[in-house]
CSV table of N, CA and C in Angstrom, one decimal:
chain,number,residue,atom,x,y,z
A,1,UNK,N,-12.3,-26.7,-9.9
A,1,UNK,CA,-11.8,-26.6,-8.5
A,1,UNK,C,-11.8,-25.2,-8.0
A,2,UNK,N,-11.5,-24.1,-8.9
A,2,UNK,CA,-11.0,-22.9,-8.6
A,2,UNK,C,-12.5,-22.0,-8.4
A,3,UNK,N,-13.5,-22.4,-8.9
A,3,UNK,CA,-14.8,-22.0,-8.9
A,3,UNK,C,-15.4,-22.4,-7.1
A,4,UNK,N,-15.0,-24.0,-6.9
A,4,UNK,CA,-15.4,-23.9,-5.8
A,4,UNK,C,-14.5,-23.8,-4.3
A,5,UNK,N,-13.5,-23.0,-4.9
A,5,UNK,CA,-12.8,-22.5,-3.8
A,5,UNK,C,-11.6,-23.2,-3.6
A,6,UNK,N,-11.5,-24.5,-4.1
A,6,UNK,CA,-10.7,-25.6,-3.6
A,6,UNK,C,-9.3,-25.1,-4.4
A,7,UNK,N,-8.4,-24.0,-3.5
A,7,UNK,CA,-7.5,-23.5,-4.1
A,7,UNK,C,-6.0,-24.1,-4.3
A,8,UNK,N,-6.3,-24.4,-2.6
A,8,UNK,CA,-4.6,-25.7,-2.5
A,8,UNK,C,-5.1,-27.0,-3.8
A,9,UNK,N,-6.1,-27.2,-3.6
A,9,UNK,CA,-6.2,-28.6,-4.7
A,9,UNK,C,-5.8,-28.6,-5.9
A,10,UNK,N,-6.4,-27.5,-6.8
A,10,UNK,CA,-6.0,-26.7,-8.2
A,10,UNK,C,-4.3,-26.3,-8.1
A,11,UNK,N,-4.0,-25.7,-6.9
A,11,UNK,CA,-2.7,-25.6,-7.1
A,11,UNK,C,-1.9,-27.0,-7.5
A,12,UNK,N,-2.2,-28.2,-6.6
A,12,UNK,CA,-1.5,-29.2,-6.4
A,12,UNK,C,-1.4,-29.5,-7.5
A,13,UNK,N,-2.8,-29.6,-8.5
A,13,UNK,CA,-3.3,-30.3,-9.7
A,13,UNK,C,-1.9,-30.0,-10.9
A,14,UNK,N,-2.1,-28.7,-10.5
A,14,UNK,CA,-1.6,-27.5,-11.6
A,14,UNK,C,0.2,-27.4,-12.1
A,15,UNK,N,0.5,-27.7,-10.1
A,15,UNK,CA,2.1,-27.9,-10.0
A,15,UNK,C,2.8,-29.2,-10.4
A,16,UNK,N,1.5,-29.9,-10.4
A,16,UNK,CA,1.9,-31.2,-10.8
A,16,UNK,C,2.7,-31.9,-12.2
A,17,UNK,N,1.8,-30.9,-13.4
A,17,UNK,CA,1.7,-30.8,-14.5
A,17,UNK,C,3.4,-30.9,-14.9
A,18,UNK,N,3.9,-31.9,-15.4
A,18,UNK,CA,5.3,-32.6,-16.2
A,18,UNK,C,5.8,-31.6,-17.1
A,19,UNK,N,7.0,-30.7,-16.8
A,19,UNK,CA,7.8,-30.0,-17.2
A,19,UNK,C,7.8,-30.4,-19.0
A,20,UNK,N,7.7,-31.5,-19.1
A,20,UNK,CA,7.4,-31.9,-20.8
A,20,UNK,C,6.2,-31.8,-21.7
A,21,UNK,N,5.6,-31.0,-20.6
A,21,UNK,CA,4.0,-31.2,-21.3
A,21,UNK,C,3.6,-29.2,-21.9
A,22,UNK,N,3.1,-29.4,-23.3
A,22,UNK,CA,3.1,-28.6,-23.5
A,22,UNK,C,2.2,-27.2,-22.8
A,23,UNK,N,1.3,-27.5,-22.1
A,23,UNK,CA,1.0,-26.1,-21.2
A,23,UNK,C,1.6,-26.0,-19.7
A,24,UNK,N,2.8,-26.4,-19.6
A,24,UNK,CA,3.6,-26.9,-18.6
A,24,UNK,C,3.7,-24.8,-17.8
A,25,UNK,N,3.9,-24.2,-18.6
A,25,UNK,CA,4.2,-22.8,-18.7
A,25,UNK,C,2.8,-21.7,-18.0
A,26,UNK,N,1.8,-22.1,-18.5
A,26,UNK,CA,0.6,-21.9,-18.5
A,26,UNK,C,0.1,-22.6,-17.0
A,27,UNK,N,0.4,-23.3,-16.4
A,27,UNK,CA,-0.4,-24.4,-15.3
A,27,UNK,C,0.7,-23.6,-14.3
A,28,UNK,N,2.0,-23.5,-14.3
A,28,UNK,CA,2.8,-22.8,-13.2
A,28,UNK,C,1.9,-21.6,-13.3
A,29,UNK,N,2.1,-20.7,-14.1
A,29,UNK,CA,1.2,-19.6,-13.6
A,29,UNK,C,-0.1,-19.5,-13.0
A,30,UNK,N,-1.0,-20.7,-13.5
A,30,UNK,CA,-2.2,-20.7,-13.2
A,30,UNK,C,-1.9,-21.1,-11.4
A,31,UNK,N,-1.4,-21.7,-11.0
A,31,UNK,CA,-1.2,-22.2,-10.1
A,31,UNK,C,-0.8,-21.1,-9.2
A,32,UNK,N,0.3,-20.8,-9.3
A,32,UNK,CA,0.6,-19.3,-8.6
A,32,UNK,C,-0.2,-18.4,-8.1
A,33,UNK,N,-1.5,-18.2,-9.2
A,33,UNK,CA,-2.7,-17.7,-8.6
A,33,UNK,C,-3.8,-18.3,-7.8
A,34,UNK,N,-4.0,-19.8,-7.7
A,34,UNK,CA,-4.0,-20.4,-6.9
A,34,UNK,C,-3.9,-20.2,-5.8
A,35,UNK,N,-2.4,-20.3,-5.6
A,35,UNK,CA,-1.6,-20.1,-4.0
A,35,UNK,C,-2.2,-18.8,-3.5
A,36,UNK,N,-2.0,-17.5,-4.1
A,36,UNK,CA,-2.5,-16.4,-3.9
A,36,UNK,C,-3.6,-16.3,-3.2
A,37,UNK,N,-4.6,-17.0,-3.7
A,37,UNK,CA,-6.2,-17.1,-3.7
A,37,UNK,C,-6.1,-17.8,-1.9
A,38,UNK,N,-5.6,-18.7,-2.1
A,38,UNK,CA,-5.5,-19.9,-0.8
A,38,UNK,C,-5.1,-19.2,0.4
A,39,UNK,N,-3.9,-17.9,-0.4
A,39,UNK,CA,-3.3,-17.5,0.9
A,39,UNK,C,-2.4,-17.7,1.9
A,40,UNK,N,-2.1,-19.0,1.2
A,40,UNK,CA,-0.7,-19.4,1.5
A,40,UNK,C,0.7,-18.7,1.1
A,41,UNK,N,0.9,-17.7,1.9
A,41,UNK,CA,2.4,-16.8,1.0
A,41,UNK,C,3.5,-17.3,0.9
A,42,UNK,N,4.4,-18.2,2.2
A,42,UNK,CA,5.2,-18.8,2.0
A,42,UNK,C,5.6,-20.1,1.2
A,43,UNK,N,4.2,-20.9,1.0
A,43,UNK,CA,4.2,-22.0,-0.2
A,43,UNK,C,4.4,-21.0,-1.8
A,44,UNK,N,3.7,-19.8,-1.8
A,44,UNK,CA,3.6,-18.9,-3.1
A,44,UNK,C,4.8,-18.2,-3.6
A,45,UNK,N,5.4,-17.9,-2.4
A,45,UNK,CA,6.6,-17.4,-3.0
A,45,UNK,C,8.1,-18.7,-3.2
A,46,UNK,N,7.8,-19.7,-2.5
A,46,UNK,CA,8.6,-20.8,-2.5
A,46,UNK,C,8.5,-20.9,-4.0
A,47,UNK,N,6.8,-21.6,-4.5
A,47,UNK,CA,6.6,-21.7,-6.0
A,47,UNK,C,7.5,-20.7,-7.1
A,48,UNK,N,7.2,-19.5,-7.0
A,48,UNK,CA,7.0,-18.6,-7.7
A,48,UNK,C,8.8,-18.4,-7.6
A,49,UNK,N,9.3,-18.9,-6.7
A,49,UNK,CA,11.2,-18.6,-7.1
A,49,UNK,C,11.0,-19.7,-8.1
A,50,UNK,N,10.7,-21.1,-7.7
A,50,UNK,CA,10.9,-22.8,-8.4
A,50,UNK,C,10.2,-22.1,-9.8
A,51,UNK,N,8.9,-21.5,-10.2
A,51,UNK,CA,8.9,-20.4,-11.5
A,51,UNK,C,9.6,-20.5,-12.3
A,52,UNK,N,10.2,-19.2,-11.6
A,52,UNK,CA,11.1,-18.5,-12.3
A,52,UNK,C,12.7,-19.0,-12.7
A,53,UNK,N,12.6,-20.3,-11.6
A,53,UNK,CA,14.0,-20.8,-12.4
A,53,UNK,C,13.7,-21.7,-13.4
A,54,UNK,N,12.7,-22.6,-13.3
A,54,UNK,CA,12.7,-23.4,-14.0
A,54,UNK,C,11.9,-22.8,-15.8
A,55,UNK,N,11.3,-21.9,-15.3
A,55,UNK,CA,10.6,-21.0,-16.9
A,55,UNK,C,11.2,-20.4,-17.3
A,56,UNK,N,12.2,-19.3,-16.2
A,56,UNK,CA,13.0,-18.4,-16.7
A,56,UNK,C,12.8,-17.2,-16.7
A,57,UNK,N,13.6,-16.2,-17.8
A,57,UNK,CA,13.0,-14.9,-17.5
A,57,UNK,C,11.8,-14.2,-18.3
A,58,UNK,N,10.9,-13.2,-17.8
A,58,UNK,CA,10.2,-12.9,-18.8
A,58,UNK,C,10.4,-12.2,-19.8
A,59,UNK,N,11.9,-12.2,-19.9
A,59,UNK,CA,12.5,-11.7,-21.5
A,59,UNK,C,12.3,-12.6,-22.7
A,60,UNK,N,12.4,-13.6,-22.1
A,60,UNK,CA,12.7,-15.3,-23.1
A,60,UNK,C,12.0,-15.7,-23.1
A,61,UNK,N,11.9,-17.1,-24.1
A,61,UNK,CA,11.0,-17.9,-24.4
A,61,UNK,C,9.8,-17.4,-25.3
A,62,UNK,N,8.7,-18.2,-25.0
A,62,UNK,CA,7.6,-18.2,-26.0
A,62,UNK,C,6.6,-17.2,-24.9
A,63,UNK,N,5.5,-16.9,-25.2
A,63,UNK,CA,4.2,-16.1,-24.3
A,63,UNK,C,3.9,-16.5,-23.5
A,64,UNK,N,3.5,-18.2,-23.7
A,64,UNK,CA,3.0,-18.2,-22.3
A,64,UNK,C,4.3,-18.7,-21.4
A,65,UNK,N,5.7,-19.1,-21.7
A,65,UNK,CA,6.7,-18.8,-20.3
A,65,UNK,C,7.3,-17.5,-20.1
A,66,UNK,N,6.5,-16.2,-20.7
A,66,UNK,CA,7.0,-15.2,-20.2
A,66,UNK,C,5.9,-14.3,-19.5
A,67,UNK,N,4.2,-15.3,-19.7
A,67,UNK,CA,3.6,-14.6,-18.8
A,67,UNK,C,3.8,-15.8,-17.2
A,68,UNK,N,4.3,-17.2,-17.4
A,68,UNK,CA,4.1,-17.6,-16.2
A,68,UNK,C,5.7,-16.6,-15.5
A,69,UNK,N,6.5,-16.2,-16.3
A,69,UNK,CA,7.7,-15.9,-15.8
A,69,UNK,C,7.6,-14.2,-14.9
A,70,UNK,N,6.6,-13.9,-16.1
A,70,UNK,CA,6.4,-12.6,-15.3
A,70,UNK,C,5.4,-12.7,-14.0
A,71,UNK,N,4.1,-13.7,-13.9
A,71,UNK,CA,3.5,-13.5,-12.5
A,71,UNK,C,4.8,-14.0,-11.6
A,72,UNK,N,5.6,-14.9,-11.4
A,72,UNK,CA,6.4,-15.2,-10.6
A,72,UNK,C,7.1,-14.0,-10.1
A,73,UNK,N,7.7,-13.2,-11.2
A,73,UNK,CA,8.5,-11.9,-11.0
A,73,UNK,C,7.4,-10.9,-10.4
A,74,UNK,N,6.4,-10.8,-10.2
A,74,UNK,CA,5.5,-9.8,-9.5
A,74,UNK,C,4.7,-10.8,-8.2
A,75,UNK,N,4.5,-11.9,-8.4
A,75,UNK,CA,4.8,-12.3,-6.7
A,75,UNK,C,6.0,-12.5,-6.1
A,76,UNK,N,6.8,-12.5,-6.1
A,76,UNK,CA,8.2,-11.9,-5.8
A,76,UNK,C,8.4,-10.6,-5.3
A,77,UNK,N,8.3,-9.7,-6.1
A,77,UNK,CA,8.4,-8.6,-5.7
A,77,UNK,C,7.1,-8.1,-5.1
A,78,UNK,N,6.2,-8.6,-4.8
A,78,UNK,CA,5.6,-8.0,-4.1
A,78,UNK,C,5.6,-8.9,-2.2
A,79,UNK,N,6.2,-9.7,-2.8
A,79,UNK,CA,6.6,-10.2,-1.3
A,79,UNK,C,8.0,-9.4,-0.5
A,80,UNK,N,9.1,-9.3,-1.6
A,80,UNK,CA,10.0,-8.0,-0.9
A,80,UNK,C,9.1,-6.5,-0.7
A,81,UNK,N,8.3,-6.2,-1.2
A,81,UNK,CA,7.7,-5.3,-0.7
A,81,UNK,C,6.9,-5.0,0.9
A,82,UNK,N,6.6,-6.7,0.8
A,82,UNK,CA,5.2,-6.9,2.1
A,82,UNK,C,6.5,-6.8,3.1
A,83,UNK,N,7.8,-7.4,3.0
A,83,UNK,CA,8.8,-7.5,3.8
A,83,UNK,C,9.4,-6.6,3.9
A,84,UNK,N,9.6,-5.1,3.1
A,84,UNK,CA,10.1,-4.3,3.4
A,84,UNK,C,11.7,-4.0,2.3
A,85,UNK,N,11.7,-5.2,1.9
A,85,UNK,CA,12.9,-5.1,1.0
A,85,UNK,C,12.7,-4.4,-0.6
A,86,UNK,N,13.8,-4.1,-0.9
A,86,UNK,CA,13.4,-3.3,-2.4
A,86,UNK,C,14.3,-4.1,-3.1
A,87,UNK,N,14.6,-5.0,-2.7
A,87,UNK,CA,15.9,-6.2,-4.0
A,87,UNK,C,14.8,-6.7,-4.9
């Protein structure tokens, strides 16, 4: 899907993916770049909080929930940035 542009789709696919499944960690991230791609910022940052609560920090966990933890934490902060905020 991501090859042929179809970015909301892959996202949907991606977000879809059951919190019990083991690339559960891996498919948020991929997805987040997704949204990116799509250009949807307010669905990307909505995701990317839902992320980071439910993955957590990118202190913890295993690799791949601290790289989906860390894109969340840098689309985030680059959304306080586009807004002007430094929190």
């Amino acid at each position: 899907l991501e090859p042929a542009g179809r970015h909301e789709e892959a996202a949907a696919i991606l977000g879809g993916l059951p919190q019990a499944h083991p690339d559960y960690p891996v498919a948020q991230r991929e997805m987040l770049f997704a949204l990116e791609e799509a250009g949807d910022r307010q669905r990307l940052v909505e995701e990317a909080e839902r992320v980071r609560r439910e993955v957590g920090s990118a202190e913890g966990g295993d690799d791949a929930a601290r790289s989906a933890a860390a894109a969340a934490e840098l689309v985030l902060a680059a959304a306080a940035g586009a807004d002007g905020r430094t929190d």
